[in-house]
Coordinates of C-alpha atoms and ligand atoms in Angstrom, one line a residue:
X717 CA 34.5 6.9 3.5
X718 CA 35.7 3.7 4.9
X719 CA 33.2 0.6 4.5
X720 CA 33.6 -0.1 8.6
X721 CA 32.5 3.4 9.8
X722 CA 29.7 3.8 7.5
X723 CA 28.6 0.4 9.0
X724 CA 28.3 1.8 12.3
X725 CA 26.3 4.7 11.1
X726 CA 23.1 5.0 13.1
X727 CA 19.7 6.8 12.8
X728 CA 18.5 9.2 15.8
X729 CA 15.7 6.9 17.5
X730 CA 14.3 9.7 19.3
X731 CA 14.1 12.0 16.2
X732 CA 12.2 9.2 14.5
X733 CA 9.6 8.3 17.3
X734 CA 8.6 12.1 17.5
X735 CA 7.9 12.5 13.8
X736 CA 5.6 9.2 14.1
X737 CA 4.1 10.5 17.3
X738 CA 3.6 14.1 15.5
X739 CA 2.6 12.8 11.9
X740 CA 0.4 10.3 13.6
X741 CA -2.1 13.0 15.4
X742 CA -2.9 14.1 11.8
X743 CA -6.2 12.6 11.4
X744 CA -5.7 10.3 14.4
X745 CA -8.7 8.5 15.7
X746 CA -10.0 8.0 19.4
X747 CA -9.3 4.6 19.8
X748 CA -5.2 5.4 18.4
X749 CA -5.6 4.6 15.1
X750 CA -5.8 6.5 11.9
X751 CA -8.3 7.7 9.6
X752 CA -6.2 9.9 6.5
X753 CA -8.3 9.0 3.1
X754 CA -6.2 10.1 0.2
X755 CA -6.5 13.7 -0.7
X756 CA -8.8 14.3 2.0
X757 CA -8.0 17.9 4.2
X758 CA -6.4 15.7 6.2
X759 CA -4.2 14.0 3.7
X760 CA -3.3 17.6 2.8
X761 CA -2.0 18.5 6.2
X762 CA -0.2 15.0 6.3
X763 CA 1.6 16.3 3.1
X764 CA 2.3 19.5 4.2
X765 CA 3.9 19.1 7.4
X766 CA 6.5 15.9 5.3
X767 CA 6.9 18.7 2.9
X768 CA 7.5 20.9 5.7
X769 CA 10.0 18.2 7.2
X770 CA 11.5 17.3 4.0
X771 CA 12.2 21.1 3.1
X772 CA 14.0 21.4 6.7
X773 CA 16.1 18.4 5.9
X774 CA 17.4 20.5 2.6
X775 CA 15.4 18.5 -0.5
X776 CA 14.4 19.8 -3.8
X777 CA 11.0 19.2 -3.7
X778 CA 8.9 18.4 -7.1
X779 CA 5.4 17.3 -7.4
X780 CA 4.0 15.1 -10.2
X781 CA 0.7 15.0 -12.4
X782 CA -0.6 12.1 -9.7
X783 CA 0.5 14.1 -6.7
X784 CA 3.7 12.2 -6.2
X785 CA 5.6 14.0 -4.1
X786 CA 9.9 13.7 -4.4
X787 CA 12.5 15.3 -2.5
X788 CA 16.0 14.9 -3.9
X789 CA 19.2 15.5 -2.2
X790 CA 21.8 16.0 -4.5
X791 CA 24.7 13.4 -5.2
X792 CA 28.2 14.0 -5.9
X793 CA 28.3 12.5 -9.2
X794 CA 26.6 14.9 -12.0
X795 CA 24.0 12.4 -14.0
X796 CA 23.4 9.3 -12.2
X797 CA 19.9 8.4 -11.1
X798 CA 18.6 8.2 -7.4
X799 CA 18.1 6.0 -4.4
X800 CA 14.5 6.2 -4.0
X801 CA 12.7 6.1 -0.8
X802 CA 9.4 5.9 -0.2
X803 CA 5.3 4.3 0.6
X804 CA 2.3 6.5 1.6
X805 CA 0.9 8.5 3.9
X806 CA -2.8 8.0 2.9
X807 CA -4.6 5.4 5.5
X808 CA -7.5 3.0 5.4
X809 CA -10.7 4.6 7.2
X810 CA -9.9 3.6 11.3
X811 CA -6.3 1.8 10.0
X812 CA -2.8 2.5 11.9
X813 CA -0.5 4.7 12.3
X814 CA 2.4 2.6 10.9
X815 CA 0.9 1.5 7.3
X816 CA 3.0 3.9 5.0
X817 CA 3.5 6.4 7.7
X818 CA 6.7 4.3 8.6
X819 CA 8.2 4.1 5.2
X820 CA 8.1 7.6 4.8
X821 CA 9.4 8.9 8.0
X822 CA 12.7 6.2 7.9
X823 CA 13.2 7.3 4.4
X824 CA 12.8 10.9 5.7
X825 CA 15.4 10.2 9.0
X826 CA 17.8 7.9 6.6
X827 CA 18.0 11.3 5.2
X828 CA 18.4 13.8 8.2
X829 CA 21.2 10.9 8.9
X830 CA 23.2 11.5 6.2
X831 CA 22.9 15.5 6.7
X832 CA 24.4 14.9 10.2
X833 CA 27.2 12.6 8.8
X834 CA 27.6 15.3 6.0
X835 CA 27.7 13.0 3.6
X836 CA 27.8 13.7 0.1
X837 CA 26.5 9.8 -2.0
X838 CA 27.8 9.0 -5.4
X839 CA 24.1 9.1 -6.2
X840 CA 21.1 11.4 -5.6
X841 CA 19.0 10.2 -2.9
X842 CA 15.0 10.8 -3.1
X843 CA 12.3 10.4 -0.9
X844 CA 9.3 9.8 -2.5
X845 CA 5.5 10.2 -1.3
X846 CA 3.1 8.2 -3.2
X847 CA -0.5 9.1 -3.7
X848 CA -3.6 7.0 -2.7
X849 CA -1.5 3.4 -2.0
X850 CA -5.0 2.2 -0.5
X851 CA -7.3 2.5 -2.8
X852 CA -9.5 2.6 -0.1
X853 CA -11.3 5.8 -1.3
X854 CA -9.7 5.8 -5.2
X855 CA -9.9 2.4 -6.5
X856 CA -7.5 0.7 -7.4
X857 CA -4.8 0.5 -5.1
X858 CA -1.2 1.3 -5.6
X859 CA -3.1 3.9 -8.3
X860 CA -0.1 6.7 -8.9
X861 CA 3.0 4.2 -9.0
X862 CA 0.7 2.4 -11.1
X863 CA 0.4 5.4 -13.7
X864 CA 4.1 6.0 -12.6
X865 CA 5.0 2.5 -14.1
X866 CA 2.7 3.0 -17.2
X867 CA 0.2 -0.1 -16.0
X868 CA -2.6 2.8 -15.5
X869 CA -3.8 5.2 -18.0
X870 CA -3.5 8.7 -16.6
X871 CA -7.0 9.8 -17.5
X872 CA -8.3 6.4 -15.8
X873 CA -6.9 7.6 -12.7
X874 CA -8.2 11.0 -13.0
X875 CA -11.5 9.6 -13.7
X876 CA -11.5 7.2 -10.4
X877 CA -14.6 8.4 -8.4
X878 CA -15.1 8.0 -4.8
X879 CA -18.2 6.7 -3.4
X880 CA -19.4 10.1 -3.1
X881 CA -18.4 10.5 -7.2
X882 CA -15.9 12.5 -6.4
X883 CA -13.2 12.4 -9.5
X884 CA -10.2 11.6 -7.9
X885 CA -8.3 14.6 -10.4
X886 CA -10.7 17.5 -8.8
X887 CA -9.6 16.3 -5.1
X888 CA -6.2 16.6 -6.3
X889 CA -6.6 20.0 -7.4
X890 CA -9.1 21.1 -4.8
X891 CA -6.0 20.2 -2.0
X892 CA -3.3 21.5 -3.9
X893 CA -1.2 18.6 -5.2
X894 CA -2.0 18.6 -8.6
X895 CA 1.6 18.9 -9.7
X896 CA 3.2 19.7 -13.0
X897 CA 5.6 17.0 -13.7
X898 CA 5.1 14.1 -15.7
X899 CA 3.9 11.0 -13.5
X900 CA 6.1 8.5 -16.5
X901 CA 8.5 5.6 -14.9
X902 CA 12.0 7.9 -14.2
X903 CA 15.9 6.8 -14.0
X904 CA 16.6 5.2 -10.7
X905 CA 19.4 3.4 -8.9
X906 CA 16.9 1.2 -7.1
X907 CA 13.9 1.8 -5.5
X908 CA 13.8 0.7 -1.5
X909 CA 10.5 0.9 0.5
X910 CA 10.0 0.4 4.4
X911 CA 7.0 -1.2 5.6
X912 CA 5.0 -3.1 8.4
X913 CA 4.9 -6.7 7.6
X914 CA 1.0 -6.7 8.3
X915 CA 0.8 -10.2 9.1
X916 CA 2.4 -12.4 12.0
X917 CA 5.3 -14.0 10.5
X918 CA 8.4 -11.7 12.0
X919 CA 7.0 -11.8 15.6
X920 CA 6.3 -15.2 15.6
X921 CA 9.9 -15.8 14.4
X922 CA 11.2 -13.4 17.4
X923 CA 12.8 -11.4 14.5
X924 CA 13.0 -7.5 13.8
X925 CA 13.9 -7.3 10.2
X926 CA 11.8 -8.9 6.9
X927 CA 14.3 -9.2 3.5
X928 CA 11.6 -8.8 1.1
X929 CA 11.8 -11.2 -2.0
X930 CA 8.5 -10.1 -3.3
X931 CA 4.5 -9.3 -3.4
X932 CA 2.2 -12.1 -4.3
X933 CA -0.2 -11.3 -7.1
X934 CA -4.0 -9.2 -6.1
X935 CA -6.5 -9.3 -8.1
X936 CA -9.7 -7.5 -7.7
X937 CA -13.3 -7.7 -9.1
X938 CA -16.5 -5.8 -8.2
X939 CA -19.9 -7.7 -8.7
X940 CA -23.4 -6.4 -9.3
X941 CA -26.4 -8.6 -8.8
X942 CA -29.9 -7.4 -9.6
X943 CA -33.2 -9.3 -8.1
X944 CA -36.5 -8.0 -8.0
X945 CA -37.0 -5.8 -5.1
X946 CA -40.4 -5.9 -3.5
X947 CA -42.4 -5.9 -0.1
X948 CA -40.8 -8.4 2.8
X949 CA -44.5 -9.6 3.4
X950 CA -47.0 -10.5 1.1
X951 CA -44.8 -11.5 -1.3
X952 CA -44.7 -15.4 -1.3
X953 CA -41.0 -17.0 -1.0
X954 CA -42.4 -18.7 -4.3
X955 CA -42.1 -16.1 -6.5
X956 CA -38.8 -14.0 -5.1
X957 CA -35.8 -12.9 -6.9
X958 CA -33.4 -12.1 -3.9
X959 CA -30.5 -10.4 -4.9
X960 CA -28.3 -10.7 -0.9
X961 CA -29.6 -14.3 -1.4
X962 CA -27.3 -14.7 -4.2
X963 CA -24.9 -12.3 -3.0
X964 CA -24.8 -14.8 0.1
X965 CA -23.9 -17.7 -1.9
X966 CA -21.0 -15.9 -3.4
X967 CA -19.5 -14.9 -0.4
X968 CA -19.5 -18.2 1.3
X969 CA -18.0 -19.4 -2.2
X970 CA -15.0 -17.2 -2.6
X971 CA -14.5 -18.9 1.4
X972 CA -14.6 -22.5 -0.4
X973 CA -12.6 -21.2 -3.3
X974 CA -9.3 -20.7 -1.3
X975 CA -10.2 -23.9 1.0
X976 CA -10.6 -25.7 -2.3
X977 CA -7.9 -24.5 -4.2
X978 CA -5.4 -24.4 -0.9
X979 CA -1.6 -23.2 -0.5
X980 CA -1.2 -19.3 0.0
X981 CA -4.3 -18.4 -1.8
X982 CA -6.6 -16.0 0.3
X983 CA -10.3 -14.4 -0.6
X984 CA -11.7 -12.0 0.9
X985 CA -15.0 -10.1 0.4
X986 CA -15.0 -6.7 2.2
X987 CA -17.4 -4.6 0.9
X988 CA -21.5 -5.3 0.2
X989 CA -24.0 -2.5 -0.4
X990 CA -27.4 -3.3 -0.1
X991 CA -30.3 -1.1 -1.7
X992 CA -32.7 -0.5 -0.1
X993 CA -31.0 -2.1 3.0
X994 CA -34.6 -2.0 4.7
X995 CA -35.9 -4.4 7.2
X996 CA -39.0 -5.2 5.0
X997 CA -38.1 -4.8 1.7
X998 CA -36.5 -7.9 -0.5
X999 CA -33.1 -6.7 -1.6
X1000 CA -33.8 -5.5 -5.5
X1001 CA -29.6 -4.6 -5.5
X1002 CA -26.6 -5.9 -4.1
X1003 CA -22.6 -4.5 -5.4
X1004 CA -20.0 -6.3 -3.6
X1005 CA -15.8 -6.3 -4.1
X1006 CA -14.1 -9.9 -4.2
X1007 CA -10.4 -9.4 -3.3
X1008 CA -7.9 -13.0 -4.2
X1009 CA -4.0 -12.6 -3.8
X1010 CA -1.6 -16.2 -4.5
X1011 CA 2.0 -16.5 -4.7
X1012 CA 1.4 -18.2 -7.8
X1013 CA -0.3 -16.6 -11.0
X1014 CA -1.8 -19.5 -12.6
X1015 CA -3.9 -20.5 -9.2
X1016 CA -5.1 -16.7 -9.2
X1017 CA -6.1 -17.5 -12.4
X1018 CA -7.9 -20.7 -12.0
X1019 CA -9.2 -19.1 -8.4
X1020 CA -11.2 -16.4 -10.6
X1021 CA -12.4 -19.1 -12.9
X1022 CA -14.0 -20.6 -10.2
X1023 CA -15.6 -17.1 -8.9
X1024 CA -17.0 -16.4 -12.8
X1025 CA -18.8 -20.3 -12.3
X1026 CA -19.6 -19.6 -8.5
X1027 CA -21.6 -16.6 -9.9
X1028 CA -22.9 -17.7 -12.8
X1029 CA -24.5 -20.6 -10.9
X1030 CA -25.8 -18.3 -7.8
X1031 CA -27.5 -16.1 -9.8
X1032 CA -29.3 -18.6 -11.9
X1033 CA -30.4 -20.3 -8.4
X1034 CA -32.2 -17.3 -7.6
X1035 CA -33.2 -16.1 -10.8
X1036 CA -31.1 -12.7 -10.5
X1037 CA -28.9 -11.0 -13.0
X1038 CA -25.7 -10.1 -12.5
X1039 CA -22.7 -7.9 -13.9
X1040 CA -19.1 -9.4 -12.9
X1041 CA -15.9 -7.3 -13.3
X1042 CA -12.1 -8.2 -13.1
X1043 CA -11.3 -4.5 -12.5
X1044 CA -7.7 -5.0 -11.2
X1045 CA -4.4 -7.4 -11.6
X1046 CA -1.3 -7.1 -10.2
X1047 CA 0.8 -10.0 -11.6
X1048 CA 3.1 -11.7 -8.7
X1049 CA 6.2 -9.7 -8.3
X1050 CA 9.7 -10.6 -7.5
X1051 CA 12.4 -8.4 -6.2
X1052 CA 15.8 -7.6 -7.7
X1053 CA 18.5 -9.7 -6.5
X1054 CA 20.9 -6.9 -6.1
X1055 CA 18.3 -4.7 -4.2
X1056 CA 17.7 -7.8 -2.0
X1057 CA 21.3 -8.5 -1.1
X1058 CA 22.3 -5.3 -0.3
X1059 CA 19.0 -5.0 2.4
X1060 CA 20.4 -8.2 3.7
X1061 CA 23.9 -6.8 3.8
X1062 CA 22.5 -4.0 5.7
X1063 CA 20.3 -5.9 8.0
X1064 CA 23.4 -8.5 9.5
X1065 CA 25.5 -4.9 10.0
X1066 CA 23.0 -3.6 12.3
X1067 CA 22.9 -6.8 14.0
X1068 CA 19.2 -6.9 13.6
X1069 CA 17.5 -10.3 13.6
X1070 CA 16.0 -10.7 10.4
X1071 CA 14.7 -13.4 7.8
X1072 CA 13.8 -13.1 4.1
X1073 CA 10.2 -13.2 3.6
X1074 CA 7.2 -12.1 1.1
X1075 CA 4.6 -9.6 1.0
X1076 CA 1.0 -10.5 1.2
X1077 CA 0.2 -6.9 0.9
X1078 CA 0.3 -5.1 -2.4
X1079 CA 2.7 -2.1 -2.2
X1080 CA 4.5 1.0 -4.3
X1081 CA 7.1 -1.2 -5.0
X1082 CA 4.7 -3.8 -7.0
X1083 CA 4.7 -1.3 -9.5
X1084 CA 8.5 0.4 -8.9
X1085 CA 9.4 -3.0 -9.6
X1086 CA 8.3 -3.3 -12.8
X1087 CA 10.8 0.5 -13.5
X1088 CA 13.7 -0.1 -12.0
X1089 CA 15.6 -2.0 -9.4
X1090 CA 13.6 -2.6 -6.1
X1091 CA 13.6 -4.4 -2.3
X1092 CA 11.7 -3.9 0.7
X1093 CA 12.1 -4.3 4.1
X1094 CA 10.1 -5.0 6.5
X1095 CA 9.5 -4.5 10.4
X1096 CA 6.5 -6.8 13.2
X1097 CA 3.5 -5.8 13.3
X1098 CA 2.2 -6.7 16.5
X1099 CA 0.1 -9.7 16.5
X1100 CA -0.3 -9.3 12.8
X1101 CA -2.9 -6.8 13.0
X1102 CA -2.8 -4.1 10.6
X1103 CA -5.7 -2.3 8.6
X1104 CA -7.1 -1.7 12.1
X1105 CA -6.4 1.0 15.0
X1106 CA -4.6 -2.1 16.9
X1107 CA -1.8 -1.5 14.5
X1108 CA 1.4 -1.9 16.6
X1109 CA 5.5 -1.8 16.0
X1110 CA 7.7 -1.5 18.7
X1111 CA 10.2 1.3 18.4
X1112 CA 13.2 -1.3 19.3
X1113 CA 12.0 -2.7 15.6
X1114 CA 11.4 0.1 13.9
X1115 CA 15.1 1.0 14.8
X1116 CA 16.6 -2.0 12.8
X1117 CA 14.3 -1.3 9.9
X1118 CA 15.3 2.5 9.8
X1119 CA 18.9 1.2 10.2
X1120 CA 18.6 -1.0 7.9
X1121 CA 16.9 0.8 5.5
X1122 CA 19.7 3.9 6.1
X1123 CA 22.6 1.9 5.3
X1124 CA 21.4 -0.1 2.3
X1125 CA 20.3 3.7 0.7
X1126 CA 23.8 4.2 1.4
X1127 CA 25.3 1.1 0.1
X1128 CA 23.1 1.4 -3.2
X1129 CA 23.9 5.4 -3.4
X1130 CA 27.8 4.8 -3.2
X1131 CA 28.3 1.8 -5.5
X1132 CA 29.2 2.7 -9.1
Ligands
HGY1288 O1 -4.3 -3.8 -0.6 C1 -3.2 -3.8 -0.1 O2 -2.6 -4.9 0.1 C2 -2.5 -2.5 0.4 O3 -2.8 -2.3 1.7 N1 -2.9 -1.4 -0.4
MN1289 MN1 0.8 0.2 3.0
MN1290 MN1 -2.5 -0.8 3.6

């Protein structure tokens, strides 16, 4: 295969924006947006009709212990390890239709290309389907290529409960995708994920491609305060042990931690329960989620540092106790050169404009990262948005990334 006609290779645009179109009515919201919780019925039908697609396109399809699913097409060369391609298809509850879904379906049409070119790679290529990236309803994220790269226990993940308690192992079972292969880190030529950028950089830039270099680190802690719960009126201010009173303080202060401590580091505090959560009763019972990400390791560290003294020091204002746990930790990640070169290669021969940049999201490839060689690329979102049912990509971008995307596969999959 000469170097200059593979480089004019193309995906079918058209193919693509139907499968996004038809994948994204699968548990599509009023307002355009997306609402596919992992291993919900809806999750199932998501996997079945990629299973569906991904048996039409010819791939051996497997399914792990974690409800990874992998479709290999075969290489040419007996014994050397895949291309992998892949995200999720789970969502956030009223999130987009591109989060994941877009990874999946390039990977999937990077694949339907090469049937059409009847190519047969050096290496295997293999799209992979990752369970629960969100953590929205399984906590935490990134939970099956976490047990994939050995950083989460098996039985941990099985045990993850929903806020319903709902084991996150019986859902798996219950919708079919409780598979029989080991979910241990496997032999791969590198590990290539498209994905939305999620934040504004690309668009502002006027560009259409992201050249990954890496995922900052996440970490994530879940806090408990206890006051004294007790009627709104009689009981004098005097003598009150508020626990949202605290709780308040803590969420202003994880606002004046990344103010304080500056650069890249963000804080963000997106869940708080309130019991009872009655007009006139003092809250007895507050249990809130603290989510800090940074570039840099050591200011994470010092960030959370600050959040254990922030606490400490609310809760002894008010009088309240309080249980404080660092529940997750994603060390900052960087990409492999060889990966990264190679999507850069591949992004100038499509002629799309493009510009290396880093991930403020967490992703599969955190994790695949730590197993083998790995890059991402990424495509606008529109305005930044993402998380939310304004999530927007124009098809003229999601073009370069599925280009892009196709012939670094093939780049990676021919190379000895
Ligand atoms: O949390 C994240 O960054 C990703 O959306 N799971
Ligand atoms: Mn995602
Ligand atoms: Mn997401």
């Amino acid at each position: 295969m000469a170097e200059t006609d593979v480089l004019a290779w193309r995906i079918d645009r058209g193919r693509l924006e139907r499968s996004i179109e038809e994948l994204g009515r699968i548990g599509a919201t009023p307002r355009g947006g997306l609402t596919r919780l992992a291993l919900t019925d809806e999750d199932r039908r998501g996997r079945d009709q990629m299973v569906a697609w991904m048996r039409e396109a010819g791939l051996r399809i497997t399914v792990d212990r974690m409800g990874n699913i992998f479709g290999e097409r075969a290489g040419s060369v007996p014994g050397l390890p895949p291309v992998m391609m892949g995200s999720h298809v789970d969502s956030v509850p009223t999130g987009g239709r591109y989060d994941g879904q877009l990874g999946v379906l390039c990977g999937l049409e990077a694949i339907r290309a090469l049937n059409e070119h009847a190519v047969r790679t050096r290496h295997p290529v293999t799209l992979v389907i990752f369970t629960n990236e969100e953590g929205a309803r399984f906590q935490p994220a990134m939970i099956a290529s976490g047990v994939m790269a050995g950083k989460i226990a098996l039985e941990d993940a099985y045990n993850a409960r929903d806020r319903d308690g709902i084991r996150l192992v019986d859902e798996l079972e219950r919708i079919g995708y409780l598979g029989p292969e080991p979910c241990v880190a496997r032999p791969m030529r590198a590990y290539l994920e498209l994905h939305i950028e999620q934040g504004p950089f690309l668009e502002e830039e006027g560009l259409s491609v992201g050249v990954v270099e890496g995922i900052v680190a996440i970490a994530w802690s879940r806090l408990t305060i206890t006051g004294v719960q007790d009627h709104a009126g009689p009981t004098p201010m005097r003598i009150r042990h508020d626990a949202l009173v605290a709780a308040a303080e803590v969420v202003a202060g994880a606002r004046r931690i990344a103010t304080e401590i500056g650069g890249d580091l963000v804080t963000t505090v997106g869940t708080l329960a309130v019991t009872p959560n009655i007009v006139n009763a003092i809250p007895g019972r507050v249990a809130m989620s603290i989510d800090m990400r940074d570039p840099r390791d050591a200011a994470l560290d010092r960030a959370r540092d600050m959040l254990d003294e922030l606490v400490r020091a609310a809760c002894a204002r008010e009088g309240v106790t309080y249980e404080l746990e660092h529940y997750w930790r994603v060390p900052c990640t960087a990409f492999t050169p060889d990966v990264i070169a190679a999507v850069e290669r591949a992004a100038r021969a499509t002629g799309a404009r493009f510009h290396r940049i880093r991930s403020g999201a967490g992703h599969d490839a955190q994790y695949m990262a730590a197993i083998g060689p790995t890059g991402m690329i990424f495509v606008p979102s529109h305005e930044g948005r993402s998380h939310c049912e304004e999530e927007f990509t124009a098809i003229e971008d999601i073009e370069d990334g599925a280009n892009t995307l196709f012939l670094a596969a093939l780049d990676l999959a021919e190379r000895a």
